[in-house]
Coordinates of C-alpha atoms in Angstrom, one line a residue:
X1 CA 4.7 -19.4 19.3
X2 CA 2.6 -16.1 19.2
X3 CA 2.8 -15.0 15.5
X4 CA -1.0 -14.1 16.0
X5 CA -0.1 -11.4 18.6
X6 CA 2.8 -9.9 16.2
X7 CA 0.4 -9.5 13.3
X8 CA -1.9 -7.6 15.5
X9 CA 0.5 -4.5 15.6
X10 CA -1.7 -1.8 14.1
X11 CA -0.4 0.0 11.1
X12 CA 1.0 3.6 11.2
X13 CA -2.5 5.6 10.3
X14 CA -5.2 3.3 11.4
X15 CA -6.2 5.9 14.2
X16 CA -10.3 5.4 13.5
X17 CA -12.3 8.3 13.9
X18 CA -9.4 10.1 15.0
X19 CA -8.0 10.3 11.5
X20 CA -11.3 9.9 9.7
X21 CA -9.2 7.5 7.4
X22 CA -10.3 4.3 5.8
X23 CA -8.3 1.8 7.0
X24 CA -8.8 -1.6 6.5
X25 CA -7.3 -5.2 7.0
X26 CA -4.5 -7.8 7.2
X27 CA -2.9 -9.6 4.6
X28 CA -2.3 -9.4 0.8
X29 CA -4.6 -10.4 -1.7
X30 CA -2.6 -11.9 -4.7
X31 CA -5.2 -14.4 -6.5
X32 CA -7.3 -11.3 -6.6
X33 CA -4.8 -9.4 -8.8
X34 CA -5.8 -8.8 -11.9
X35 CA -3.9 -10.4 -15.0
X36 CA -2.0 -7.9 -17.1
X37 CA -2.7 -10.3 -20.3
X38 CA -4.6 -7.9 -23.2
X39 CA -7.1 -10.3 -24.9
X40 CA -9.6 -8.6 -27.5
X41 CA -12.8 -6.7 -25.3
X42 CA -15.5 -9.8 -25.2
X43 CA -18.0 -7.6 -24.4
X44 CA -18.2 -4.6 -26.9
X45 CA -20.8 -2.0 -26.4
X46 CA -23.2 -1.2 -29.4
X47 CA -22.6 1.9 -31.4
X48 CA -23.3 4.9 -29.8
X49 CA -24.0 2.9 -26.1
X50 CA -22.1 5.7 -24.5
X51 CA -22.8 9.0 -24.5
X52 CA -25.7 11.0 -26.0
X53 CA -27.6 11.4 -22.8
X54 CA -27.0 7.9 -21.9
X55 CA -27.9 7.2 -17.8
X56 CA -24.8 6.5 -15.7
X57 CA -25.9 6.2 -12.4
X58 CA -22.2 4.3 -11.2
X59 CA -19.9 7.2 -11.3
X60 CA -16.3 6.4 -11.7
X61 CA -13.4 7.8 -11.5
X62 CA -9.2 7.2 -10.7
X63 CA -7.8 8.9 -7.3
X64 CA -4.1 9.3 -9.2
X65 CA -3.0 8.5 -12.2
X66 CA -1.0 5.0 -12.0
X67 CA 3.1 4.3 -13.1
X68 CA 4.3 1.3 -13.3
X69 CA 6.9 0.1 -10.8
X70 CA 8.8 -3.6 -10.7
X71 CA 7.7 -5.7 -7.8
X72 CA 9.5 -8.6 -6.6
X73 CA 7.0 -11.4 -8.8
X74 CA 9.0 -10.0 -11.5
X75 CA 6.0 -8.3 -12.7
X76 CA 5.5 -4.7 -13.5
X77 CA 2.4 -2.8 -11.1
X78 CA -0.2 -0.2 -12.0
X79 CA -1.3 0.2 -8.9
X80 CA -4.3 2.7 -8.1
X81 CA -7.6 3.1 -7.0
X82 CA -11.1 3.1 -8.7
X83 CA -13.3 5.4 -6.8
X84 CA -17.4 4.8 -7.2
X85 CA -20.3 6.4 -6.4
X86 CA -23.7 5.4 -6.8
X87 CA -26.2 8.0 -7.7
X88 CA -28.8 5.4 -7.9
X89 CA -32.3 5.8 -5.4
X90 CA -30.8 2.0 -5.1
X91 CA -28.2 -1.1 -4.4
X92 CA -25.9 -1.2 -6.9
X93 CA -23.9 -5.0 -7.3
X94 CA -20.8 -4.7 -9.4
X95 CA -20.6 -7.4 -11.6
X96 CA -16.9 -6.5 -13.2
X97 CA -15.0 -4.1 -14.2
X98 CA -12.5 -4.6 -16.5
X99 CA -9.4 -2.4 -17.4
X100 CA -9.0 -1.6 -21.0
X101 CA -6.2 0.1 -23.0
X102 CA -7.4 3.1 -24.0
X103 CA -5.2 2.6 -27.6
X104 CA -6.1 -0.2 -28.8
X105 CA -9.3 -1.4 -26.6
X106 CA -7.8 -4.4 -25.7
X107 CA -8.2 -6.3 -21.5
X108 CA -5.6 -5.6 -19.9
X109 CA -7.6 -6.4 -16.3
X110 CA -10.6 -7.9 -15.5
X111 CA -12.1 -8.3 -11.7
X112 CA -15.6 -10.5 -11.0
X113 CA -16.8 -12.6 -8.5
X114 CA -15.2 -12.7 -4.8
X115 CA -11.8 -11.6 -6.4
X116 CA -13.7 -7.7 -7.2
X117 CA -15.4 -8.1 -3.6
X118 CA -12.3 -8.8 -1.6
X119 CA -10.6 -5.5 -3.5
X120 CA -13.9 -3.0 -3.1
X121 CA -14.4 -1.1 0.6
X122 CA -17.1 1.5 1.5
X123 CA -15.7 4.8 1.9
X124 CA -15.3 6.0 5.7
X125 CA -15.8 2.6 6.9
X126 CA -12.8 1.9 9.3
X127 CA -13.9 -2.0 10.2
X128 CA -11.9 -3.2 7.8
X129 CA -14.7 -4.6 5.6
X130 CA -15.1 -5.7 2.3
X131 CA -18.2 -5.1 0.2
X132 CA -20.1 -6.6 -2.6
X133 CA -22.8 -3.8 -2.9
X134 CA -22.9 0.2 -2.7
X135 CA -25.9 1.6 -1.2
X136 CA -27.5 4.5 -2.6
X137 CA -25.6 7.5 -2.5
X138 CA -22.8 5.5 -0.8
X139 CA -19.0 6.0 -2.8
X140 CA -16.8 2.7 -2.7
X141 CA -12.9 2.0 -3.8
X142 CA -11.8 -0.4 -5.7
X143 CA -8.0 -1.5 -5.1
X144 CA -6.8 -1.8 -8.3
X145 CA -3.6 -4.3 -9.1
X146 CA -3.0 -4.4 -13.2
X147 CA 0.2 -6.6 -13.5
X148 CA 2.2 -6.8 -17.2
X149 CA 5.3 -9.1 -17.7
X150 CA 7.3 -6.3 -19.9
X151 CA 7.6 -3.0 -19.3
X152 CA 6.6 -2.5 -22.9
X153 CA 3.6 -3.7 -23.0
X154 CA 2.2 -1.0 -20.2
X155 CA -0.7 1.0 -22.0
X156 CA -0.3 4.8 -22.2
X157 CA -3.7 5.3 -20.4
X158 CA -6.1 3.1 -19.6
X159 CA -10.1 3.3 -19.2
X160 CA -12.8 1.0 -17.3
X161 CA -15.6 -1.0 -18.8
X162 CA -18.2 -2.0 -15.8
X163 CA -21.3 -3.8 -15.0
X164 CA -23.6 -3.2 -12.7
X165 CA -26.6 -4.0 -11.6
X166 CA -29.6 -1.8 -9.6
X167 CA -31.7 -3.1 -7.4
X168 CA -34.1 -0.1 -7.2
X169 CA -36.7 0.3 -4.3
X170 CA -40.8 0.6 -6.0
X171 CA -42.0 3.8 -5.7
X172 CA -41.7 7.5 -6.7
X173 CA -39.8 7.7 -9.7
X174 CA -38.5 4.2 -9.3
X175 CA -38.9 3.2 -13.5
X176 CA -36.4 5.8 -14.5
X177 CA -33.7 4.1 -13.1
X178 CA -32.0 1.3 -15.3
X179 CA -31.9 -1.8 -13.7
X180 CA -28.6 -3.1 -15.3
X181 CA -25.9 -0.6 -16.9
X182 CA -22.6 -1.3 -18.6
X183 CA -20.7 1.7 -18.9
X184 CA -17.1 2.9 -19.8
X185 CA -15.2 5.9 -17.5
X186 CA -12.7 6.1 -15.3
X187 CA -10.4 7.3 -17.7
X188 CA -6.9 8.0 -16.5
X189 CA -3.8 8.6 -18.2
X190 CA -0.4 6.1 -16.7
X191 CA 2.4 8.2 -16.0
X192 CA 5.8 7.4 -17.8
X193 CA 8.2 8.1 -14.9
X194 CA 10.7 5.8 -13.2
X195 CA 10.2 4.5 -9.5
X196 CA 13.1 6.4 -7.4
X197 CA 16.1 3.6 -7.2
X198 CA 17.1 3.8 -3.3
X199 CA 19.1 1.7 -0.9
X200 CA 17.6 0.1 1.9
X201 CA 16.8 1.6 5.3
X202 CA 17.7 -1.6 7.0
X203 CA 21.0 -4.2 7.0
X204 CA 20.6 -8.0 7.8
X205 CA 18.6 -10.8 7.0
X206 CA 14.9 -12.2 7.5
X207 CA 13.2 -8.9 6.8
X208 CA 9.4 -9.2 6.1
X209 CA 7.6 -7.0 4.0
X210 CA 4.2 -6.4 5.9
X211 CA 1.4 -4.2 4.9
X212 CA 3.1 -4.3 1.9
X213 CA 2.2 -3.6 -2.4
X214 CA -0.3 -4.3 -3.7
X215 CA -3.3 -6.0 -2.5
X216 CA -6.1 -4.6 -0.2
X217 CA -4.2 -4.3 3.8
X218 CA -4.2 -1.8 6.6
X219 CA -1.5 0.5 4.3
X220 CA -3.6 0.2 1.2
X221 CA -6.7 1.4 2.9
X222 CA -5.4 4.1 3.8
X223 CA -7.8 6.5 2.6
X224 CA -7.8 9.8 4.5
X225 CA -9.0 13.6 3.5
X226 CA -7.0 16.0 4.1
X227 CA -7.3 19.8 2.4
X228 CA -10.2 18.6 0.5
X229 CA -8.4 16.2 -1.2
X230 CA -8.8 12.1 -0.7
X231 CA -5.2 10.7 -0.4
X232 CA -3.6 7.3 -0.5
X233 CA -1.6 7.9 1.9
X234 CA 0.5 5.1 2.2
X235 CA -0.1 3.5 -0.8
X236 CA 3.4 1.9 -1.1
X237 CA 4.1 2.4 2.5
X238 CA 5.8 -1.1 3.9
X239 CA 6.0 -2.3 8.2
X240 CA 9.3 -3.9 8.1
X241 CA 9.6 -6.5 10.9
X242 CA 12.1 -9.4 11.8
X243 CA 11.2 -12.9 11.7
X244 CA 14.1 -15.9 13.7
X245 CA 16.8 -17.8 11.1
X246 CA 13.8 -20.3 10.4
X247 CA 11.1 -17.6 9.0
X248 CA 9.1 -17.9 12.2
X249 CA 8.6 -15.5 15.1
X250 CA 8.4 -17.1 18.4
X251 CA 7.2 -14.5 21.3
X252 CA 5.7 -14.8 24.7
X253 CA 2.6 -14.6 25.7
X254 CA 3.9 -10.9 27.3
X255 CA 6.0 -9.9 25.1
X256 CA 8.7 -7.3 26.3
X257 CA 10.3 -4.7 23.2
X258 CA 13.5 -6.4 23.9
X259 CA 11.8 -9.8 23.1
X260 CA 11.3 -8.6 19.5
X261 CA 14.5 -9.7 17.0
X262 CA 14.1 -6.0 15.3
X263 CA 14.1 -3.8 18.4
X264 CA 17.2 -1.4 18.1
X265 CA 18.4 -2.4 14.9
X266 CA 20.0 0.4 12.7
X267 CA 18.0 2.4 10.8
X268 CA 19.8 3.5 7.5
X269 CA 19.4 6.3 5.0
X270 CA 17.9 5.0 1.9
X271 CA 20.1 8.0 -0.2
X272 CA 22.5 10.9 -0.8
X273 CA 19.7 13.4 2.0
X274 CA 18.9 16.3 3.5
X275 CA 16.7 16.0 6.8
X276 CA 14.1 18.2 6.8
X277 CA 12.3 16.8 9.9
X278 CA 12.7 15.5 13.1
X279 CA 10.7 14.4 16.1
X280 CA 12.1 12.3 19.0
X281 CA 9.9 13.4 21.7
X282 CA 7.9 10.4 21.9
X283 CA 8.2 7.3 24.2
X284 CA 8.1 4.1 23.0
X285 CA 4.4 2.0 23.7
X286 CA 4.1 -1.4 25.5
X287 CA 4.2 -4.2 22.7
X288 CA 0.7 -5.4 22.4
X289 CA -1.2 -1.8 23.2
X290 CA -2.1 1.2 21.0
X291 CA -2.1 4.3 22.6
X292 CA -5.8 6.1 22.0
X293 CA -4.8 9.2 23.3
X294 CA -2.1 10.0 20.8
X295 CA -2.9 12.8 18.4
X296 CA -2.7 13.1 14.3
X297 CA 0.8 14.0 14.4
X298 CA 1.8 11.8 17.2
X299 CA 0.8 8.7 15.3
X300 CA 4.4 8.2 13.5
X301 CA 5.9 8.3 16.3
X302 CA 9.4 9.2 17.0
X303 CA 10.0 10.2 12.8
X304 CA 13.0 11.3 10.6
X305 CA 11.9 12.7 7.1
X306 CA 14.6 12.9 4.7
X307 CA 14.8 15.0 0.9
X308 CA 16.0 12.6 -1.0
X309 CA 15.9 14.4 -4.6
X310 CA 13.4 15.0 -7.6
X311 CA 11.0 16.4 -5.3
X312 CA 11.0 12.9 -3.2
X313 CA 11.0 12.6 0.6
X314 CA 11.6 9.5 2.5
X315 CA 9.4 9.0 5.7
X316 CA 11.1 6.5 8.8
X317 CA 8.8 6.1 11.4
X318 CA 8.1 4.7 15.6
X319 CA 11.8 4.7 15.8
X320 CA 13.2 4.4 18.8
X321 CA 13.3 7.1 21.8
X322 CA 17.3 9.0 22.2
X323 CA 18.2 6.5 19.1
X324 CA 17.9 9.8 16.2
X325 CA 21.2 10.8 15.2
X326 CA 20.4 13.3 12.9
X327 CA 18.8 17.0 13.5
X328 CA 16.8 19.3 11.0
X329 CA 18.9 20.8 8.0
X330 CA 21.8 18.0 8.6
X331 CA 23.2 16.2 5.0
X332 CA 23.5 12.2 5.6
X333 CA 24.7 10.1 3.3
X334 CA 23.5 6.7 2.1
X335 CA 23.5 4.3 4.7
X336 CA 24.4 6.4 6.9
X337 CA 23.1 5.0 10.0
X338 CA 20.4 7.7 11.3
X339 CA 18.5 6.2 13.9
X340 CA 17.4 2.8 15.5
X341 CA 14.0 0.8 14.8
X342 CA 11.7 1.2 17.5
X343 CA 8.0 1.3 18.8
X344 CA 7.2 4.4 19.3
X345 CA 3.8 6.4 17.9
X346 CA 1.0 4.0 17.1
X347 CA 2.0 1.0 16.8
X348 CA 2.3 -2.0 19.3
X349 CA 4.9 -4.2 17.9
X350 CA 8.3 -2.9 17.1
X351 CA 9.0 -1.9 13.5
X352 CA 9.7 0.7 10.7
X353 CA 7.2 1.6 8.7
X354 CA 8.8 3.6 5.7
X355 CA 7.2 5.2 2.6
X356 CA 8.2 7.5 0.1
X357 CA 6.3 10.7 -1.0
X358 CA 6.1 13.9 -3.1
X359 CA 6.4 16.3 0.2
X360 CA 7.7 16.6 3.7
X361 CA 4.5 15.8 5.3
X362 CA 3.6 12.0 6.4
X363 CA -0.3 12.5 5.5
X364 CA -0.6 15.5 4.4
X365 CA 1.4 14.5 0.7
X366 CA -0.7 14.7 -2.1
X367 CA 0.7 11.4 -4.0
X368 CA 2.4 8.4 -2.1
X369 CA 5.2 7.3 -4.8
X370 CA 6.3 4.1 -5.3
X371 CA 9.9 3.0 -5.2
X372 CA 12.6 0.1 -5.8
X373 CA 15.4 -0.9 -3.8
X374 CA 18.5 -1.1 -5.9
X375 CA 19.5 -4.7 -4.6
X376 CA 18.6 -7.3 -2.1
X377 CA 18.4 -11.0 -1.8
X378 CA 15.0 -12.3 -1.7
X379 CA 14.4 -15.1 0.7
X380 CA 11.2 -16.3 0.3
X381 CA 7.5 -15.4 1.7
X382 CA 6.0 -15.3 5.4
X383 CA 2.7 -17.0 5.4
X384 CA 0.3 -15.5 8.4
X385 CA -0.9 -16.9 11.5
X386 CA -4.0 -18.7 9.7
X387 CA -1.2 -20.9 7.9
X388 CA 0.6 -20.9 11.4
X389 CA 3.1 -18.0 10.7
X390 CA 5.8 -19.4 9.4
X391 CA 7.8 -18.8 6.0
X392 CA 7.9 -20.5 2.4
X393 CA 12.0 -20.6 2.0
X394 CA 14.2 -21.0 -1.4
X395 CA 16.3 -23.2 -1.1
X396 CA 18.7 -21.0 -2.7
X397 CA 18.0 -17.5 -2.0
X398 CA 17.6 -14.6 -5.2
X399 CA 19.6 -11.7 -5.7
X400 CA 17.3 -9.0 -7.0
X401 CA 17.9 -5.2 -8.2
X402 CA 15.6 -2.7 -8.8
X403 CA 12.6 -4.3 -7.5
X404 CA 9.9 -3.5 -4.4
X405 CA 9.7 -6.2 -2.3
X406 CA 5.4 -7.0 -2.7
X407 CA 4.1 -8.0 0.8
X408 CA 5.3 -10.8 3.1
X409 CA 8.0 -11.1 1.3
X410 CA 11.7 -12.1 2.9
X411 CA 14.7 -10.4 2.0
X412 CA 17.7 -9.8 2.9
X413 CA 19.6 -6.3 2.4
X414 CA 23.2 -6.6 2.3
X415 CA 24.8 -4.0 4.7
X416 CA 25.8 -0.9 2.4
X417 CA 29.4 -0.6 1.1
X418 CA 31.4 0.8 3.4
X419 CA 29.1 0.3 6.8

């Protein structure tokens, strides 16, 4: 068994310095989430804390405004991230931040500890590390994950209380910094739209959702400049990949694309479309190997972007080389078969990565939008190659509509009417 080697296919963007992105690594981080259960503020600040000339040397502030979307915990997301920047002449330690409704005042969130350390990165650092300080004048995310059982009780915009602590260096100027600030910012208002309902791109059984919403992974980290605007690029973006009947994948030691159980399966359109790009140029890599010396807007690969309505675009890419069946300005419709999965770009393992976003562009989209599939069967959860790569099964599998499949999980998508 080589699960290790199949979990070291690297994601669609993480190009390094080539992309100047932040992109960061494996897994999910569910016990970090933070709870969507309001409980009153314990930690109130004194009249007139804020404000009037007040010191704030953390800066905060939201990349996007947040919407809620359904994942497949049942649970609705507000999924964004929390963007600081230490103006300090020192460390700053984040001791928590907590995300209040902006209403009422009440937690709705709360982060501390190792579970706000696994979820806060160091802007432009590529390693894939986590951090539990920000030097001076260094800016830091935060990966926020605010979960609610009911739809309902989603606040209409939500604000951040943090605490921080300085450690500030003696010297010039060194007293009139504060060595310990709690503050409130961040302010962002939670958008009141619905996730785009889509079919799936994909037909069959034992699909993992890698890279997947909504903890801190290589899709997540995604945080790239691009007009002089920091994106999320693939915020919602998910690797779909193929485990064997048992949840496991079992490769060789050198793997050959044929070896993998996804390589040339159909790749479906997700709606009612119109293409608006294609590229199937590309050759597909050696499984195992990322090619350095592929450019920005070679690293999707072999790609097919389709309008899918509402100002939404649906991105497919590494797909596989002469498998495109589609060409610019063609209509498809949904699940339509439009090319086959592939490894093509950067990427050495065969899969699709597929996001949806609010223009034709893969990166260059200025919000990454998330999405639900309109029905699948959820099989259980793939467990990584520390646990020995294998999957958690149901004994009886769940039907499920209108819900994104959160990461590692296992679905199946029933093949679309009519295909």
């Amino acid at each position: 068994m080589n699960s290790a080697f199949y979990r070291r296919k690297i994601s669609l963007w993480v190009l390094g310095a080539l992309l100047g992105a932040l992109c960061l690594g494996w897994g999910t981080l569910s016990a970090t989430e933070s709870s969507g259960k309001s409980t009153t503020n314990p930690e109130p600040l004194a009249a007139g804390e804020d404000g009037g000339g007040k010191q704030t040397p953390l800066l905060m502030r939201v990349l996007d405004a947040p919407e809620p979307v359904k994942g497949s915990d049942g649970k609705y997301h507000l999924v964004y991230e929390l963007v600081l920047t230490n103006s300090s002449s020192g460390t700053a330690t984040v001791e928590w931040v907590k995300t209040i409704d902006e209403k009422s005042g009440e937690v709705v969130g709360n982060l501390s500890g190792a579970d706000l350390s696994a979820r806060m990165v160091r802007l432009g650092d590529v390693s894939g590390a986590t951090i539990d300080k920000i030097e001076s004048g260094q800016v830091a995310l935060i990966f926020m994950d605010v979960t609610f059982d009911d739809l309902r009780d989603v606040p209409r915009a939500v604000e951040h209380r943090l605490k921080a602590s300085f450690d500030i260096p003696s010297g010039f100027a060194s007293n009139l910094f504060p060595a310990q600030t709690t503050d409130t910012g961040g302010g962002t208002e939670v958008l009141r739209k619905k996730p785009v309902v889509i079919s799936p791109p994909l037909k069959g059984k034992n699909w993992v959702a890698g890279n997947g919403c909504c903890g801190l992974s290589v899709h997540r980290g995604s945080i790239i400049a691009v007009d002089q605007k920091l994106l999320a690029a693939e915020r919602y973006a998910i690797d779909w990949s193929q485990t064997e009947d048992d949840g496991s994948i079992d490769l060789p030691d050198k793997p050959k694309l044929t070896d993998f159980p996804a390589y040339g399966d159909p790749v479906l359109a997700v709606a009612n479309a119109k293409v608006v790009d294609v590229v199937k140029r590309l050759p597909d890599e050696k499984p195992g190997v990322s090619n350095p010396d592929l450019t920005f807007k070679e690293a999707g690969g072999n790609h097919v972007i389709l309008s899918i309505g509402g100002g939404r675009y649906a991105f497919y890419a590494h797909l596989k080389p002469g498998s495109i069946e589609v060409e610019e300005g063609d209509h498809v419709r949904s699940g339509q078969r439009i090319a086959r999965l592939g490894n093509s770009g950067y990427s050495s393992g065969p899969h699709l990565h597929f996001h949806v976003m609010d223009a034709p562009v893969p990166l260059g989209a200025e919000h990454n939008l998330p999405y639900v599939f309109d029905s699948f069967v959820y099989q259980g959860r793939f467990v990584d190659e520390a646990s020995g790569g294998h999957s958690i099964l149901l004994d009886t599998p769940e039907p499920r509509e209108d819900e994104l499949p959160l990461a590692n999980s296992l679905v199946t998508f029933p093949a679309p009417r009519g295909h």
